[in-house]
Coordinates of C-alpha atoms and ligand atoms in Angstrom, one line a residue:
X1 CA 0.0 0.0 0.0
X2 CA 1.2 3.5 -0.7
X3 CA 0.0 6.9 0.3
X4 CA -0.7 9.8 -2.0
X5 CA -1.5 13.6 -0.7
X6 CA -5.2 14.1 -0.1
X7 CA -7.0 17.1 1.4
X8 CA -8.9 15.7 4.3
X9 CA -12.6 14.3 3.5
X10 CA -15.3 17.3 4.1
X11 CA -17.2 16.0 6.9
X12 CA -20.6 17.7 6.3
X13 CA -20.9 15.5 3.3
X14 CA -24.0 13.3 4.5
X15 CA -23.0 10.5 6.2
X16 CA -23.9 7.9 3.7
X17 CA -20.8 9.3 1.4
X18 CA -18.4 9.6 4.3
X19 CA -16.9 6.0 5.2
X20 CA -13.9 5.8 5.9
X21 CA -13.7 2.5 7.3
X22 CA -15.5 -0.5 5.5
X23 CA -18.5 -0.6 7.6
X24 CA -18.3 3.6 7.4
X25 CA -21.2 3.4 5.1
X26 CA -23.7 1.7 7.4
X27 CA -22.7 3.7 10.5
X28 CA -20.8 1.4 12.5
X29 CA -17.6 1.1 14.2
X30 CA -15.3 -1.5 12.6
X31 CA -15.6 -4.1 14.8
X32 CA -18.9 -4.0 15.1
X33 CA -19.1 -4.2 11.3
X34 CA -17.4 -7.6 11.2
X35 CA -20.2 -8.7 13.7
X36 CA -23.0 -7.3 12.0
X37 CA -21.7 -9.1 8.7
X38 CA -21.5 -12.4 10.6
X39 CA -24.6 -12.4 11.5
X40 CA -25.9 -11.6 8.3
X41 CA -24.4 -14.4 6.6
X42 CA -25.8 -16.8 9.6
X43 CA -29.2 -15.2 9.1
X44 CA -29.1 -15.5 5.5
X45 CA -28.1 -19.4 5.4
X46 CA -30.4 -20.3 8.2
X47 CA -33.5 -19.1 6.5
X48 CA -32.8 -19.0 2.6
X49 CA -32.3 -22.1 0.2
X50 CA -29.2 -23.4 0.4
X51 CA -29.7 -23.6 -3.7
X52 CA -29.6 -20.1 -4.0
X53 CA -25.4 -20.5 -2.6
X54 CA -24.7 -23.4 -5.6
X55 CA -21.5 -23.1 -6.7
X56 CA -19.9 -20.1 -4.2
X57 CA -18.3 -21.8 -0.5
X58 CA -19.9 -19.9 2.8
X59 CA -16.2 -18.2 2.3
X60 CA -16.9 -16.6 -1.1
X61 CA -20.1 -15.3 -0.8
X62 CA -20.2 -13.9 2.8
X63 CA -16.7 -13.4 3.9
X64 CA -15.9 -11.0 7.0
X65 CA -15.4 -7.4 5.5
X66 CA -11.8 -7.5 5.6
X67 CA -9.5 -4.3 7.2
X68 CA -8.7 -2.1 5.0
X69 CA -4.6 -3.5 5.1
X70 CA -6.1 -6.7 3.7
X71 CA -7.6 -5.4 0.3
X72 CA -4.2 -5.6 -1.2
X73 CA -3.6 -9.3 -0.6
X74 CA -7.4 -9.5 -1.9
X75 CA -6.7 -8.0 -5.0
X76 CA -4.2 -9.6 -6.0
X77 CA -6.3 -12.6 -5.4
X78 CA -9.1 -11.6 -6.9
X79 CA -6.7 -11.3 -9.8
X80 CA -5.4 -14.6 -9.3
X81 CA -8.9 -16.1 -9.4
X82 CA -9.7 -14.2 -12.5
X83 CA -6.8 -15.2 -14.9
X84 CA -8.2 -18.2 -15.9
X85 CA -11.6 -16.8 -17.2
X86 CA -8.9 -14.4 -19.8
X87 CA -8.8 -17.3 -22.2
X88 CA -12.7 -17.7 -22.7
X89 CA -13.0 -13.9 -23.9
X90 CA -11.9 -11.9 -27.3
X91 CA -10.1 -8.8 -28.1
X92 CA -12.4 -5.7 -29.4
X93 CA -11.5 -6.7 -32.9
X94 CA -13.8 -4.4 -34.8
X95 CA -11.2 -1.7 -33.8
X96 CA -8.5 -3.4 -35.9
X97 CA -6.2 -1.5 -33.8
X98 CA -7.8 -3.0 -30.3
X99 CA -7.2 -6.3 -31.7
X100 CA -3.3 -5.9 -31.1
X101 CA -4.2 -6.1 -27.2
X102 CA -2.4 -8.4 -25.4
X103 CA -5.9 -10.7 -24.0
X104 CA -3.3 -11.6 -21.1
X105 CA -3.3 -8.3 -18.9
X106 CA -5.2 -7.7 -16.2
X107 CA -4.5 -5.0 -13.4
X108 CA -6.0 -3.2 -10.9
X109 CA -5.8 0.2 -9.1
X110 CA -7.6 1.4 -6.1
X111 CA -7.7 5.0 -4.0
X112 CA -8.8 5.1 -1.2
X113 CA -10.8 8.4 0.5
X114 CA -8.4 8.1 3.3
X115 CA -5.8 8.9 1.1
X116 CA -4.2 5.1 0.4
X117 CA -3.4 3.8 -2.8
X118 CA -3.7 -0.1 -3.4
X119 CA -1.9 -1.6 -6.8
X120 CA -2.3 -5.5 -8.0
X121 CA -2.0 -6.9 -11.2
X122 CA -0.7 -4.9 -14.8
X123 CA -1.5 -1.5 -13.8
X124 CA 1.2 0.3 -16.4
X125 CA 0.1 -0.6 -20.0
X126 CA -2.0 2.4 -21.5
X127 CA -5.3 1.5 -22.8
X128 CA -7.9 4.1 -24.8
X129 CA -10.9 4.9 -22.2
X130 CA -13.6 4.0 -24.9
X131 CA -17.4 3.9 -23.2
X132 CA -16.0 5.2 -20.0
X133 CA -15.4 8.4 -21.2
X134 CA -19.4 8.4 -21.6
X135 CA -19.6 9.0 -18.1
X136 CA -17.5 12.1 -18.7
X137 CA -19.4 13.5 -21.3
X138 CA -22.7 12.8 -19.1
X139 CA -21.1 15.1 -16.8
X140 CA -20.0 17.5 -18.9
X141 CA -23.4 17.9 -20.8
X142 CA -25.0 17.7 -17.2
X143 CA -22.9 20.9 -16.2
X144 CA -23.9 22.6 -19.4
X145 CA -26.8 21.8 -20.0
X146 CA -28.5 20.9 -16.8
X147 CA -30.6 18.0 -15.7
X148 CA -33.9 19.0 -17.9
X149 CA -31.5 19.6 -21.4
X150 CA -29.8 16.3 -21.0
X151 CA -33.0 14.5 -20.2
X152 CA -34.9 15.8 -22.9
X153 CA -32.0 14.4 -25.7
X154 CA -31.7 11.0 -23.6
X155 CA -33.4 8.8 -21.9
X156 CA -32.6 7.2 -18.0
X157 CA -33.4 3.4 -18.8
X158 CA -31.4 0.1 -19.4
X159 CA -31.7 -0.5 -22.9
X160 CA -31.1 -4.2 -22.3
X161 CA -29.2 -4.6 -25.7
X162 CA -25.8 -4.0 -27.0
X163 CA -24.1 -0.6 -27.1
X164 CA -24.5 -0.1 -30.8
X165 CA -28.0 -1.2 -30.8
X166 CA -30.9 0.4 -32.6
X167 CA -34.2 -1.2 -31.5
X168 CA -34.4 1.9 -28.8
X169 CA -34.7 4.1 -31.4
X170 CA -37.3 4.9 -33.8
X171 CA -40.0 2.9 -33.5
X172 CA -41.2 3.1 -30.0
X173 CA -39.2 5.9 -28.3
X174 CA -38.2 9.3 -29.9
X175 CA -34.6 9.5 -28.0
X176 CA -31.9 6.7 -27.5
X177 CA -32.8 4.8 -24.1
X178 CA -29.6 6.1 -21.9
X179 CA -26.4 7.9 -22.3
X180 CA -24.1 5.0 -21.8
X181 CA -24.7 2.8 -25.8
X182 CA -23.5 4.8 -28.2
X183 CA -26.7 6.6 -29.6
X184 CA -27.2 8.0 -26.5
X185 CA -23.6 9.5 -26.4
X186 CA -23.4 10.4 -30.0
X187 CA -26.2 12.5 -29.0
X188 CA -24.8 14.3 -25.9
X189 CA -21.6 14.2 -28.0
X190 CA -23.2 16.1 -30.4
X191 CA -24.7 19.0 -27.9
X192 CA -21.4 19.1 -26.5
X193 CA -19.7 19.3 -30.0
X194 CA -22.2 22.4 -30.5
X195 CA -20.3 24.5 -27.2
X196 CA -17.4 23.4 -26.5
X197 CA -14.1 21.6 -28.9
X198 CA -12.5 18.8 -28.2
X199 CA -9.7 20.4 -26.1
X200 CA -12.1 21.8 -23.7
X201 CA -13.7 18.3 -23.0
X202 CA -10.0 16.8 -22.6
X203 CA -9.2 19.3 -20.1
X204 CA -12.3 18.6 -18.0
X205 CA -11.3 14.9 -18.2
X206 CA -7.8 15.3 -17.3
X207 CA -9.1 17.4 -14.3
X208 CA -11.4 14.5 -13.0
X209 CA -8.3 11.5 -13.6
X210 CA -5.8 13.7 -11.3
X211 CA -3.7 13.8 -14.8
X212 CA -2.7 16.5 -16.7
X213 CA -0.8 14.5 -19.7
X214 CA -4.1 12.6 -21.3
X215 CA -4.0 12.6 -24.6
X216 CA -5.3 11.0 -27.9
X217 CA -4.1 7.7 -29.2
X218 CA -3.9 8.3 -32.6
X219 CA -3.4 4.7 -33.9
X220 CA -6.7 3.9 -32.3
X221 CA -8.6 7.3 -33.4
X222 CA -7.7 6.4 -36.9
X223 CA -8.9 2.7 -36.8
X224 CA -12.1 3.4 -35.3
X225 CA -12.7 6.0 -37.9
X226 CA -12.0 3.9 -40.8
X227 CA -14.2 1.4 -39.7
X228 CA -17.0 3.1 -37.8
X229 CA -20.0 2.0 -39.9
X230 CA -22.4 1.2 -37.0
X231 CA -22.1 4.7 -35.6
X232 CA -22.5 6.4 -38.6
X233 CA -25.6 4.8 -39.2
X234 CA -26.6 5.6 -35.9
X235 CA -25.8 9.1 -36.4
X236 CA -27.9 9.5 -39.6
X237 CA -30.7 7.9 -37.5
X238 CA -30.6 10.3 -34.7
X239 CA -30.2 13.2 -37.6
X240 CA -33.8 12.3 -39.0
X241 CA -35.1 12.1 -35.2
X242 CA -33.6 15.9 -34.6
X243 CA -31.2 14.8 -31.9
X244 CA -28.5 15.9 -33.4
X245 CA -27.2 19.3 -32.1
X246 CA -24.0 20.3 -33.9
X247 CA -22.9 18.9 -37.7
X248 CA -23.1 15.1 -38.4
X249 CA -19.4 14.4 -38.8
X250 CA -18.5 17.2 -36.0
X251 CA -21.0 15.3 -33.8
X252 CA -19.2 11.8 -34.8
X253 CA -15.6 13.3 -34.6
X254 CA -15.8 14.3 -31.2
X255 CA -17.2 11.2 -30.1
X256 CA -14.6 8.8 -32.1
X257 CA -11.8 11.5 -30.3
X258 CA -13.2 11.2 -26.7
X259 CA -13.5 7.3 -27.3
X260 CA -9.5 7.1 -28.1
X261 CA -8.1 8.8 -25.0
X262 CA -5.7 7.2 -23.5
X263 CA -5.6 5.8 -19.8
X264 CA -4.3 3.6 -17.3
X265 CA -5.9 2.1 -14.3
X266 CA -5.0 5.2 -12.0
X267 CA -6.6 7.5 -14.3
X268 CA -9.7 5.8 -13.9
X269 CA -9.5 5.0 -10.1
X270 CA -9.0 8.9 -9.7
X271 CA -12.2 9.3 -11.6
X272 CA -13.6 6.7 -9.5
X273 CA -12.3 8.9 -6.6
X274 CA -13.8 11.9 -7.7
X275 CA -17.0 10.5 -7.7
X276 CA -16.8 8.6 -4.4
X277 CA -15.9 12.1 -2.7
X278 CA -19.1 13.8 -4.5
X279 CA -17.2 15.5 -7.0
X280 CA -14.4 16.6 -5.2
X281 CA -10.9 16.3 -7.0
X282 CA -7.9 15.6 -5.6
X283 CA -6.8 19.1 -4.8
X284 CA -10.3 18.9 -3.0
X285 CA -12.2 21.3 -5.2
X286 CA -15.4 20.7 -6.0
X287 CA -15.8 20.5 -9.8
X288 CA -18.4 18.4 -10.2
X289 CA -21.8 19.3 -8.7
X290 CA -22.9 16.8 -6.3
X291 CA -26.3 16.2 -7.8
X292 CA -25.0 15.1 -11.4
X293 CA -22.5 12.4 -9.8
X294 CA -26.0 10.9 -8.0
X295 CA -27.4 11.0 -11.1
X296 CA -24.2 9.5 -12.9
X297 CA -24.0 6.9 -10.6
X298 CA -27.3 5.8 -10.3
X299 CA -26.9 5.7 -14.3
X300 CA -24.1 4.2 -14.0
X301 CA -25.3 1.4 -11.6
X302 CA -28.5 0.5 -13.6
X303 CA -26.8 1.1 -17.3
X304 CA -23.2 1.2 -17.5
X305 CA -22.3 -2.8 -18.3
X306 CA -24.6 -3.0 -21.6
X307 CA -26.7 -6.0 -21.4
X308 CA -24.9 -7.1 -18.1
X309 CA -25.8 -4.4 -16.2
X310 CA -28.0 -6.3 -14.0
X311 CA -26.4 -9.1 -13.2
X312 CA -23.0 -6.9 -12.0
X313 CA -25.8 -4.6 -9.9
X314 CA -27.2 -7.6 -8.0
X315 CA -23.4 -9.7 -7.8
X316 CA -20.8 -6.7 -7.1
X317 CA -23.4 -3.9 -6.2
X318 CA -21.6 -0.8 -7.3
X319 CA -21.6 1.6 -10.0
X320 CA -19.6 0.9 -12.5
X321 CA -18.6 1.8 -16.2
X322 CA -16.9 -0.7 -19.2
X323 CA -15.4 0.4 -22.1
X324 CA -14.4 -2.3 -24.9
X325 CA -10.4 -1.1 -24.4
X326 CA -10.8 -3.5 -21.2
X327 CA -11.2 -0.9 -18.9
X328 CA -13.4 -0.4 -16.1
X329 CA -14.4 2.9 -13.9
X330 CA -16.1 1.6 -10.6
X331 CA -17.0 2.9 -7.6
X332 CA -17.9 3.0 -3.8
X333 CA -19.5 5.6 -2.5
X334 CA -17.6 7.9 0.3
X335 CA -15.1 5.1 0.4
X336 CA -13.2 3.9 -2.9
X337 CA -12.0 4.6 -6.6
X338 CA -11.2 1.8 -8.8
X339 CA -9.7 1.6 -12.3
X340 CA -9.4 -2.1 -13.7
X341 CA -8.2 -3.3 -16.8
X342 CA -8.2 -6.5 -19.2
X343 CA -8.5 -6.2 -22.9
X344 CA -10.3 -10.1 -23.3
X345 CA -13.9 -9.2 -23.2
X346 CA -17.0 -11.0 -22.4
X347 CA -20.3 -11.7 -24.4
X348 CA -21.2 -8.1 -23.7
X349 CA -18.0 -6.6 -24.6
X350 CA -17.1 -6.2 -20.6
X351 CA -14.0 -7.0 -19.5
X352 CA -14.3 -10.6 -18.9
X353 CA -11.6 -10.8 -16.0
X354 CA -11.9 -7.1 -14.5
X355 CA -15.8 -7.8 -14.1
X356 CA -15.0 -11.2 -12.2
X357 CA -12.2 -9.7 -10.1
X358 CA -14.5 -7.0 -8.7
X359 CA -17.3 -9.3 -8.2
X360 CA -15.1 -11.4 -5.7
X361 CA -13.4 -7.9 -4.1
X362 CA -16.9 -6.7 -3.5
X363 CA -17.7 -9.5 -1.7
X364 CA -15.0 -9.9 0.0
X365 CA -15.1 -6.5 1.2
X366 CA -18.8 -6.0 2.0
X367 CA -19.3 -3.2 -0.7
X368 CA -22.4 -4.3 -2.0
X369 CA -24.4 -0.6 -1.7
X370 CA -27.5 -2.3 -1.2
X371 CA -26.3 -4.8 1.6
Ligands
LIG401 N1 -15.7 3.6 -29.5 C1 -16.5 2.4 -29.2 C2 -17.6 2.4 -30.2 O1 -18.2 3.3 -30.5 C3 -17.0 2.4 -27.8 C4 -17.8 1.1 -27.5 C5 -17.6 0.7 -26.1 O2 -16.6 0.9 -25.4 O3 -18.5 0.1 -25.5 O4 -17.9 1.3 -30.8

């Protein structure tokens, strides 16, 4: 574990966002955390089908919250645990340029609120941010535009489909489903694209990531150009439906550019650590306002793993955001940020390793939200 500088949590935060400890967000000394957990777990396995526990060990699925000193050694065998699954995914390939991934990395970074850093796994290999930088551009549009603007471009459901689906449009809905598949942030990228260039956006983002170097991978920008069909149909759809706010291919090239910024884990547990303190950055301004990181992470929670948002919501229990680089943006609130990263995808074009690994850390930590 290292330490990095961190101006001292604002206590009038509401108490729900404050834990520093890992029972801090239910209110409860630590010890008495470890209690309340064990009796949970007894609770739960005296009265529900044992069924329900097929294929997890008491250990796995109800394990002490573990002291904070502990979540290295449980990352790196959450990691450990996780490796196996790397073989059963597949590279991005319809980003030629993602296909050059090596399927084989997976890392993880984690910032604490307390000021602790926590490292396990291949945290130094850049990556581009891809979807993850939607949650960005919510916030950005959301500080622009307000709650009402965004809201009337976008919808707040789960789509239940792929990111580059189309069924949500059209037919049965005048406005893509949510801001996280890629109508929906073509869309805001467009109303963006309409006050603000690129540059501006990439400042904001560097601001949130603690990081003032982020830049554009070129390689990746170009690839995804050459071969970005799917959103270009997407973005003559939302054309005919009015939704676009700026010029088609201004509306497309600011998304394509935002999707090819370049990260590492930290980047993205800084992000994560920006919304776990409310919008608070590292230098303890607050540059986000409070109201659009609920609303981003409740977004976030119900929308931001595609067509696997659901199952993540009721396995890990926390916020998170996917991009088809292999990275992940998650989050618990008042206590952690966490960047992870592994480039061999699932079904639903989630990391197929990085999901699994923080499904076991939440558990073994106790960060469900709704536990
Ligand atoms: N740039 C990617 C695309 O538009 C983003 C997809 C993703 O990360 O989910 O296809």
């Amino acid at each position: 574990m290292t330490k990095f500088t961190l101006p001292r949590q604002d206590n009038s935060l509401p108490a729900p966002y404050r834990g520093q400890s890992p029972g801090g967000d239910r209110g409860l000394p630590e010890s008495q955390y470890q209690n309340y957990q064990l009796a949970n777990s007894q609770n739960f396995l005296e009265t529900e089908d044992q069924s329900l526990l097929s294929g997890f060990t008491l250990a796995e699925t109800y394990r002490l919250a573990q002291p904070s000193d502990a979540l290295e050694a449980n990352m790196a065998e959450a990691l450990h645990l996780s490796r196996p699954l790397l073989s059963q995914g597949r590279l991005a390939d319809y980003i030629p340029e993602l296909a050059k991934a090596n399927p084989d990395l997976l890392g993880l970074t984690i910032l604490a609120t307390d000021g602790s850093a926590y490292q396990a796994g291949d945290c130094d290999k850049p990556f581009t941010i891809q979807s993850i930088a939607k949650v960005a551009l919510l916030l950005k549009a959301l500080q622009l535009g307000g709650f009402a603007q965004v809201f009337s471009r976008v919808g707040m459901e789960p789509s239940g489909a792929p990111f580059s689906e189309f069924t949500t449009l059209g037919d049965f809905s005048d406005k893509p489903s949510n801001p996280f598949i890629n109508s929906g942030a073509i869309v805001l990228s467009s109303f963006l694209a309409a006050h603000i260039n690129f540059e501006t956006f990439l400042a904001f983002l560097c601001q949130i990531c603690n990081n003032p170097n982020l830049q554009l991978d070129p390689a990746v920008y170009n690839s995804e150009r050459r071969t970005s069909e799917r959103n270009h149909s997407l973005a003559w759809e939302l054309k005919r439906l009015k939704l676009l706010t700026a010029d088609l291919d201004l509306s497309l090239d600011f998304y394509t550019k935002l999707c090819s910024i370049e990260v590492r884990p930290r980047d993205l547990a800084h992000f994560g650590l920006c919304l776990a303190r409310r919008g608070q950055d590292a230098a303890g301004q607050q540059i986000l306002r409070a109201e659009d990181v609920t609303t981003t992470l409740a977004l976030m929670y119900t929308c931001g793993l595609y067509d696997g948002s659901g199952e993540f919501a009721v396995e890990a229990g926390i916020p998170a955001k996917s991009g088809v680089g292999g990275g992940i943006l998650a989050v618990v609130p008042g206590q952690y940020g966490i960047g992870a990263f592994g480039p061999s995808l699932d079904r639903n074009g989630n990391s197929i390793g990085g999901i699994n690994a923080l499904k076991i850390l939440s558990h073994t930590q106790g960060w469900h939200v709704l536990a």
